[in-house]
mmCIF file of N, CA and C and ligand atoms in Angstrom:
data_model
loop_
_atom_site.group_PDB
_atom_site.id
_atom_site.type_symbol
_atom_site.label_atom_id
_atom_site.label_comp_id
_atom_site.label_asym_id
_atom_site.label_seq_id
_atom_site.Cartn_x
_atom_site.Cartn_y
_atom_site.Cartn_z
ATOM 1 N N UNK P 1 -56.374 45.808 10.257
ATOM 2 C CA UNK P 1 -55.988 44.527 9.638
ATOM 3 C C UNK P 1 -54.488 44.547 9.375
ATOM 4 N N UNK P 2 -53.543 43.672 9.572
ATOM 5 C CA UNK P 2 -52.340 43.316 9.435
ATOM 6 C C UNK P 2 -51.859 42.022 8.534
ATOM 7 N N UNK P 3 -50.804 41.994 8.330
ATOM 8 C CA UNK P 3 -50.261 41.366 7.306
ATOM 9 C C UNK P 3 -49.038 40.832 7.793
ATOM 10 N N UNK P 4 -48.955 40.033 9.309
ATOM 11 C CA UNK P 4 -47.720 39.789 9.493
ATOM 12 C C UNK P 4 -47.768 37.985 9.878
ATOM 13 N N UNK P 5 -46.199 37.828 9.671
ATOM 14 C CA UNK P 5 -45.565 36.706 9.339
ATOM 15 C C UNK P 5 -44.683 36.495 10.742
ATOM 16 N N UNK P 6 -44.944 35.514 11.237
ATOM 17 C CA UNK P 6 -43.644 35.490 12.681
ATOM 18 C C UNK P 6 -42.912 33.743 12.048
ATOM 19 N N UNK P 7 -41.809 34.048 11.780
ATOM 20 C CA UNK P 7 -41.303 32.946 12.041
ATOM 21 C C UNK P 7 -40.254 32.431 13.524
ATOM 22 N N UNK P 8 -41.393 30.953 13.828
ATOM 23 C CA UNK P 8 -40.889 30.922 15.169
ATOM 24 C C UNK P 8 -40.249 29.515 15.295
ATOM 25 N N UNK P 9 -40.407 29.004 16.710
ATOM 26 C CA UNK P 9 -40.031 27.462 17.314
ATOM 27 C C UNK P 9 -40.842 27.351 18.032
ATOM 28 N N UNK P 10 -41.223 26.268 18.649
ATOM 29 C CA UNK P 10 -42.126 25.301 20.100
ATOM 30 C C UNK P 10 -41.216 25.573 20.457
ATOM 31 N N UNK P 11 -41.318 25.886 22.135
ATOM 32 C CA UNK P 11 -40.259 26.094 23.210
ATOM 33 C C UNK P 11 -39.062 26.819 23.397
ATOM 34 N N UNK P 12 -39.349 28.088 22.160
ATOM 35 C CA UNK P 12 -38.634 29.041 21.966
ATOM 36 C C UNK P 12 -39.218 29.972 23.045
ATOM 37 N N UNK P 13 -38.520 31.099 24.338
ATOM 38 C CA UNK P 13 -38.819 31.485 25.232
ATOM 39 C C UNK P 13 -38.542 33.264 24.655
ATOM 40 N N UNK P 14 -37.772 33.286 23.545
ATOM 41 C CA UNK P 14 -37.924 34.524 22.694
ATOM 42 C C UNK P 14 -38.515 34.642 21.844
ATOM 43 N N UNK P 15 -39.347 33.505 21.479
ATOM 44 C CA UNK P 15 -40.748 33.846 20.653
ATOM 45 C C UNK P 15 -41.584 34.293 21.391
ATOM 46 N N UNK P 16 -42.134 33.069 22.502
ATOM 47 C CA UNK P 16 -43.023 33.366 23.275
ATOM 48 C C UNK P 16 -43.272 34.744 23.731
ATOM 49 N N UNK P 17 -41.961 35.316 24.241
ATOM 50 C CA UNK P 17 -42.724 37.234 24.120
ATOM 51 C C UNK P 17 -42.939 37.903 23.557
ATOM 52 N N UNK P 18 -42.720 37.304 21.852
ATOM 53 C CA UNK P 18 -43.471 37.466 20.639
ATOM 54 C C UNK P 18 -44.897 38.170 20.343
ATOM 55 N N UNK P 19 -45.271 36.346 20.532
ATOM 56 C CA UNK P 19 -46.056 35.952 20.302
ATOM 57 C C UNK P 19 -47.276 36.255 21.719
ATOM 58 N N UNK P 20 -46.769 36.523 22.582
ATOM 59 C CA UNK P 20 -47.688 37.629 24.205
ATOM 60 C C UNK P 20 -48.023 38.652 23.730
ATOM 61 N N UNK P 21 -46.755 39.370 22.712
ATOM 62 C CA UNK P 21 -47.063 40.760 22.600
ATOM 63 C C UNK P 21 -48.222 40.901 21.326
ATOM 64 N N UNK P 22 -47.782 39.922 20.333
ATOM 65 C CA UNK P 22 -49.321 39.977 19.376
ATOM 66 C C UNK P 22 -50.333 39.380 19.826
ATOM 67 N N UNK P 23 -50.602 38.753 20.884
ATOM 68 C CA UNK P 23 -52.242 38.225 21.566
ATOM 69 C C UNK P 23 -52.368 39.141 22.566
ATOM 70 N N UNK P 24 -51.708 39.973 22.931
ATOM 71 C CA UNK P 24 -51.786 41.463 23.474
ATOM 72 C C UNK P 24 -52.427 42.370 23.061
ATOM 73 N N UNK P 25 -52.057 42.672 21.937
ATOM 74 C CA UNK P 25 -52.482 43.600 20.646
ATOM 75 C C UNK P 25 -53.605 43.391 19.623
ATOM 76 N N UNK P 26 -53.884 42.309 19.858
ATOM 77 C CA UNK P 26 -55.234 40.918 19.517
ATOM 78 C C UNK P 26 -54.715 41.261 17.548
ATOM 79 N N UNK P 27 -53.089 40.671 17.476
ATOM 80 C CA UNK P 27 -53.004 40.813 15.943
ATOM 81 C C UNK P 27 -52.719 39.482 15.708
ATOM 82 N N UNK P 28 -53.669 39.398 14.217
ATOM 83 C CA UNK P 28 -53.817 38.178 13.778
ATOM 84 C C UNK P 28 -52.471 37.716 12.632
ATOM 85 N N UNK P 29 -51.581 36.804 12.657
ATOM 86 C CA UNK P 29 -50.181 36.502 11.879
ATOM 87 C C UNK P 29 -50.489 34.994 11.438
ATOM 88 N N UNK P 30 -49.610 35.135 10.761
ATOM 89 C CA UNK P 30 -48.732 34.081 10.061
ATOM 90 C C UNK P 30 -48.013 33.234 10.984
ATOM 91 N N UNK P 31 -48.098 32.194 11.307
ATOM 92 C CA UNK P 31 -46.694 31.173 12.011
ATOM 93 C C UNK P 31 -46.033 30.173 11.145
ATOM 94 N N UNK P 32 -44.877 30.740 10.970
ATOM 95 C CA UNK P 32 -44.139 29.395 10.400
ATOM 96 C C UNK P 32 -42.825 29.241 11.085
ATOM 97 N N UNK P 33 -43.475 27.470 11.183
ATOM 98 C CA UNK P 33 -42.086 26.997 12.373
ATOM 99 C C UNK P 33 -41.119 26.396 11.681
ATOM 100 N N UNK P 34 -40.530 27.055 12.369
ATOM 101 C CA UNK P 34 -39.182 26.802 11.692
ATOM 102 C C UNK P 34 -38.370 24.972 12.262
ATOM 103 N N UNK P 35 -37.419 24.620 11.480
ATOM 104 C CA UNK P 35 -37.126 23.316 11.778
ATOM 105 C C UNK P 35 -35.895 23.509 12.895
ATOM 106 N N UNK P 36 -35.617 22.374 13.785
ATOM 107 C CA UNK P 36 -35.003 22.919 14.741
ATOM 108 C C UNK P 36 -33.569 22.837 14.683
ATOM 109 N N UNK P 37 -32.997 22.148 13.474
ATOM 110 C CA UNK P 37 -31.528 22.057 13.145
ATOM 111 C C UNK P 37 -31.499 23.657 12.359
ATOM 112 N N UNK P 38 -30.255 24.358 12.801
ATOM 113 C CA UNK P 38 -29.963 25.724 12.076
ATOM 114 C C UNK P 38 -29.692 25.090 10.555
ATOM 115 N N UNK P 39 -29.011 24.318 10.198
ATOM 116 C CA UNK P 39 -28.468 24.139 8.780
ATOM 117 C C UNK P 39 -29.601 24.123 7.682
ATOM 118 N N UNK P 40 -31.198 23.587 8.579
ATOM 119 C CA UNK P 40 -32.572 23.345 7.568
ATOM 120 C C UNK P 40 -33.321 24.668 7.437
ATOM 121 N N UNK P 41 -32.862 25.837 8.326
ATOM 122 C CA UNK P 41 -33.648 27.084 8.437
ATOM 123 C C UNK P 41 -33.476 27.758 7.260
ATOM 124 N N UNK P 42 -33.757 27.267 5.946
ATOM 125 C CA UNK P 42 -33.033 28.135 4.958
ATOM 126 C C UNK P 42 -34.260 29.525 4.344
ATOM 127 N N UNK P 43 -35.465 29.424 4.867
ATOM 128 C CA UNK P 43 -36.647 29.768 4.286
ATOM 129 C C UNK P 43 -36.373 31.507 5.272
ATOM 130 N N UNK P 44 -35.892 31.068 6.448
ATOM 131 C CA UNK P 44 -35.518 32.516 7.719
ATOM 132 C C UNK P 44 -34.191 32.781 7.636
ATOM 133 N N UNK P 45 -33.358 32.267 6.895
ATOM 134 C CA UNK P 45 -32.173 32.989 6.758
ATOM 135 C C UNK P 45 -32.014 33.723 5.386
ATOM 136 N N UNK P 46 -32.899 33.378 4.258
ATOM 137 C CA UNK P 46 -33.621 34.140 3.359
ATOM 138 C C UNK P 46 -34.050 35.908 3.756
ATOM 139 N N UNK P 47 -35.039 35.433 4.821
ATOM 140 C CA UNK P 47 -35.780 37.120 4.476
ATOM 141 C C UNK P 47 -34.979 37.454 5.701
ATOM 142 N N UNK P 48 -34.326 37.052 6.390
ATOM 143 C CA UNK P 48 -33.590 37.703 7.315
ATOM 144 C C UNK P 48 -31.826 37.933 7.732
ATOM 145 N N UNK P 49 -31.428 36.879 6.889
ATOM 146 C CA UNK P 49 -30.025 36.822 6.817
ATOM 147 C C UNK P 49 -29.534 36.467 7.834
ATOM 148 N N UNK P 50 -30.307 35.711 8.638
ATOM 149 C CA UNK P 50 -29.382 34.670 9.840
ATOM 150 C C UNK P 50 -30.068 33.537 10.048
ATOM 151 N N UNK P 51 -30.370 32.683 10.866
ATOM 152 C CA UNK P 51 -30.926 31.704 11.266
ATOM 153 C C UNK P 51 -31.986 31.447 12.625
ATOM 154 N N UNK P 52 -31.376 32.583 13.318
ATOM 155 C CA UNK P 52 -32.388 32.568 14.726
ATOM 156 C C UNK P 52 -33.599 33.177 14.696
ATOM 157 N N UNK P 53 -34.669 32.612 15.427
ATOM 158 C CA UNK P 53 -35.950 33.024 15.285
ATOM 159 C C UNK P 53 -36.015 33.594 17.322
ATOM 160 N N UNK P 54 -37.409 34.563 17.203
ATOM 161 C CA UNK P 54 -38.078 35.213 16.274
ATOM 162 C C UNK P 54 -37.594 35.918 15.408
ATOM 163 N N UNK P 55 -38.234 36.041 14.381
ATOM 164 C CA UNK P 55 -37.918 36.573 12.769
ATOM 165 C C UNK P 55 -39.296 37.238 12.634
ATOM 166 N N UNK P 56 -40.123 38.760 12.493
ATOM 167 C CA UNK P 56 -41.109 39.229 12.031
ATOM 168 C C UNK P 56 -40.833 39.495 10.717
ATOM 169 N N UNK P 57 -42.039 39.337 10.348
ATOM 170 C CA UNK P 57 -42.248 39.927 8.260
ATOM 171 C C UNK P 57 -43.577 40.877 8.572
ATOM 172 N N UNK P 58 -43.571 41.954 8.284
ATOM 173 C CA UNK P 58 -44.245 43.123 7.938
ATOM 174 C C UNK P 58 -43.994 43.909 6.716
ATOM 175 N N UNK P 59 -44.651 43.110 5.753
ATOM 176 C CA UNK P 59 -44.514 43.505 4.347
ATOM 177 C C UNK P 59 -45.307 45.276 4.173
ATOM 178 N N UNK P 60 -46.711 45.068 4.844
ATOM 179 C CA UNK P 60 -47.523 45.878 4.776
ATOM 180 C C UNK P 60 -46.550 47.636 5.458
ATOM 181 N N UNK P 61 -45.497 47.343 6.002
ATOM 182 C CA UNK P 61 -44.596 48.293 6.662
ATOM 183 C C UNK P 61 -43.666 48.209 6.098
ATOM 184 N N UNK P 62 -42.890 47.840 5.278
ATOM 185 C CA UNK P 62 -41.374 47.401 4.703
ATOM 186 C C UNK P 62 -40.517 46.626 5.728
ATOM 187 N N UNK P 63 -41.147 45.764 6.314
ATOM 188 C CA UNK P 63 -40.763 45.082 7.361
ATOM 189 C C UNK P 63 -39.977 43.508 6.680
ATOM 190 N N UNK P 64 -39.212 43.281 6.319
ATOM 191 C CA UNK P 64 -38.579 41.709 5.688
ATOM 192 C C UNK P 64 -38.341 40.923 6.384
ATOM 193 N N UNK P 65 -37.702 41.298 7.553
ATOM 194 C CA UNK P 65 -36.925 40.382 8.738
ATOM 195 C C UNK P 65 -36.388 40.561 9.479
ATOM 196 N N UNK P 66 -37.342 40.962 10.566
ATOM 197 C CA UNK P 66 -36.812 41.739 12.018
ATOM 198 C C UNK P 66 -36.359 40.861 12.801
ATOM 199 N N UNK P 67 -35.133 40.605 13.120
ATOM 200 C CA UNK P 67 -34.833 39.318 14.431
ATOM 201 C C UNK P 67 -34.629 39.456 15.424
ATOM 202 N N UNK P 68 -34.554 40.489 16.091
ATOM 203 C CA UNK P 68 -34.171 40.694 17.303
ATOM 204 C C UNK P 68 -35.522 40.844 18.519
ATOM 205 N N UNK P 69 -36.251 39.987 19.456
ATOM 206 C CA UNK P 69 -37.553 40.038 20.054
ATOM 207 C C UNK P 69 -37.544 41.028 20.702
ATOM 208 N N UNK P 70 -36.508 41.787 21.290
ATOM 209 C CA UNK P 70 -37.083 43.079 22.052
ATOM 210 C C UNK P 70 -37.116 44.027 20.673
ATOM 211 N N UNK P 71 -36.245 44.188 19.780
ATOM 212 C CA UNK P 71 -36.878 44.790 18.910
ATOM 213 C C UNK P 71 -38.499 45.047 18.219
ATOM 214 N N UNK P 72 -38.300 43.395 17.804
ATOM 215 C CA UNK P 72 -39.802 43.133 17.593
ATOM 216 C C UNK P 72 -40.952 43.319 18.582
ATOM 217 N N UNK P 73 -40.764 42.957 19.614
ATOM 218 C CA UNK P 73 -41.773 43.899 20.619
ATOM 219 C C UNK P 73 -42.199 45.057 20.768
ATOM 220 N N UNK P 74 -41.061 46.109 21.053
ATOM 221 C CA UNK P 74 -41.039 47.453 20.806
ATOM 222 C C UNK P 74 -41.424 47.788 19.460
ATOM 223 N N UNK P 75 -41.316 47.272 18.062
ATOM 224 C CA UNK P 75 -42.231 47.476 16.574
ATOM 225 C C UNK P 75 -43.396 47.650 16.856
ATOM 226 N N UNK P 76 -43.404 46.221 17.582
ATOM 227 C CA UNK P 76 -45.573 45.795 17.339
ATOM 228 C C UNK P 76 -45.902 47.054 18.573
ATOM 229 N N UNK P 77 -45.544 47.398 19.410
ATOM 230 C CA UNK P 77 -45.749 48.414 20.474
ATOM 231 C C UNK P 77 -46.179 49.523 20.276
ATOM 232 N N UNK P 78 -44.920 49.833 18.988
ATOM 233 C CA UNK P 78 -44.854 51.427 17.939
ATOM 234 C C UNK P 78 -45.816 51.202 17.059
ATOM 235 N N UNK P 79 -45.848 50.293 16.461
ATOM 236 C CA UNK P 79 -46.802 50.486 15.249
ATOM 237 C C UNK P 79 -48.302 50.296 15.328
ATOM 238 N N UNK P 80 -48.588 49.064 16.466
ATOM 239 C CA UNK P 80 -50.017 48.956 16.508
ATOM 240 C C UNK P 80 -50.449 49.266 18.207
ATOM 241 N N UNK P 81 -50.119 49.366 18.842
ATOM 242 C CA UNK P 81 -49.972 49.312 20.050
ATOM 243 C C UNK P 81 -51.116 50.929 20.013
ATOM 244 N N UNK P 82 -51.259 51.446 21.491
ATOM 245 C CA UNK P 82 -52.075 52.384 21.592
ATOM 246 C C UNK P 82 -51.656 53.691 21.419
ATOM 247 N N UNK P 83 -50.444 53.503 21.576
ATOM 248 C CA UNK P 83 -49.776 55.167 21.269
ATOM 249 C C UNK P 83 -49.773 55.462 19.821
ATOM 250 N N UNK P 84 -49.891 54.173 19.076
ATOM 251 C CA UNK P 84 -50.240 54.357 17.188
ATOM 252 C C UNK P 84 -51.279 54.622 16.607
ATOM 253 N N UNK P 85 -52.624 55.014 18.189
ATOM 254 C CA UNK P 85 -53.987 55.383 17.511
ATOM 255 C C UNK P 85 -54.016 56.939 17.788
HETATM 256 N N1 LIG X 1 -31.341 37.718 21.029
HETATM 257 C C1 LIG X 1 -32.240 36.906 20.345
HETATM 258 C C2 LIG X 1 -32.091 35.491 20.830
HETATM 259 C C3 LIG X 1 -32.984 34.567 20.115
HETATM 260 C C4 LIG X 1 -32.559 33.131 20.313
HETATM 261 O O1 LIG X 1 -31.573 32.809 21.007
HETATM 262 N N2 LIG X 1 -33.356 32.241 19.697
HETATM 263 C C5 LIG X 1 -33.021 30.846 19.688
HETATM 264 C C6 LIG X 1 -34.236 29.966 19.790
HETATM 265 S S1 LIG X 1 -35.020 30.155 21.375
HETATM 266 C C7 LIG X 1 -32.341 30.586 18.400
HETATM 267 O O2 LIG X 1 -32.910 30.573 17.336
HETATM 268 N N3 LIG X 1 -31.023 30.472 18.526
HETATM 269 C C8 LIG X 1 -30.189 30.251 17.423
HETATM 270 C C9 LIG X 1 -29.509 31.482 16.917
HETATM 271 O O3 LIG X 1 -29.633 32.547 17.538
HETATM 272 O O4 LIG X 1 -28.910 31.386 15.850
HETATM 273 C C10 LIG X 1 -33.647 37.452 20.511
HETATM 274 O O5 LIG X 1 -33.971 37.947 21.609
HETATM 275 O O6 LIG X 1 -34.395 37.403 19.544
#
């Protein structure tokens, strides 16, 4: 069981490999979309300190606000992925 948060966009193409890699991993999240003007993103520049999404929250890991998607890929990879059983 997981405890994660993706903040994303519709027609974001660096979510989307996100969001492959957690229906990959069959992990169940959080989506919150974010608005598509940067100046209204104030809720993801909060736990992450910038504005661009993807943004992961993995509280259950000390995870606040991962932004970078190959990062975040390679996380969900490391942490739940098969080499983490
Ligand atoms: N290098 C980033 C790029 C992400 C990116 O460009 N996201 C777009 C939406 S598809 C965005 O939010 N751009 C605004 C910004 O980066 O501030 C990643 O791979 O996560």
């Amino acid at each position: 069981m997981s405890n994660l948060v993706l903040y994303e966009l519709d027609g974001c193409p660096y979510c989307a490999k996100v969001t492959s890699k957690l229906e990959e991993l069959g992990l169940e999240y959080e989506s919150v979309k974010v608005p598509s003007a940067h100046s209204e993103r104030t809720e993801v520049e909060e736990v992450s300190g910038q504005t661009g999404v993807p943004v992961l929250v993995d509280e259950d890991n000390g995870v606040e606000g991962m932004s970078e998607s190959d990062d975040i890929v390679a996380y969900l990879e490391e942490t739940y992925g098969n080499a983490a059983n």
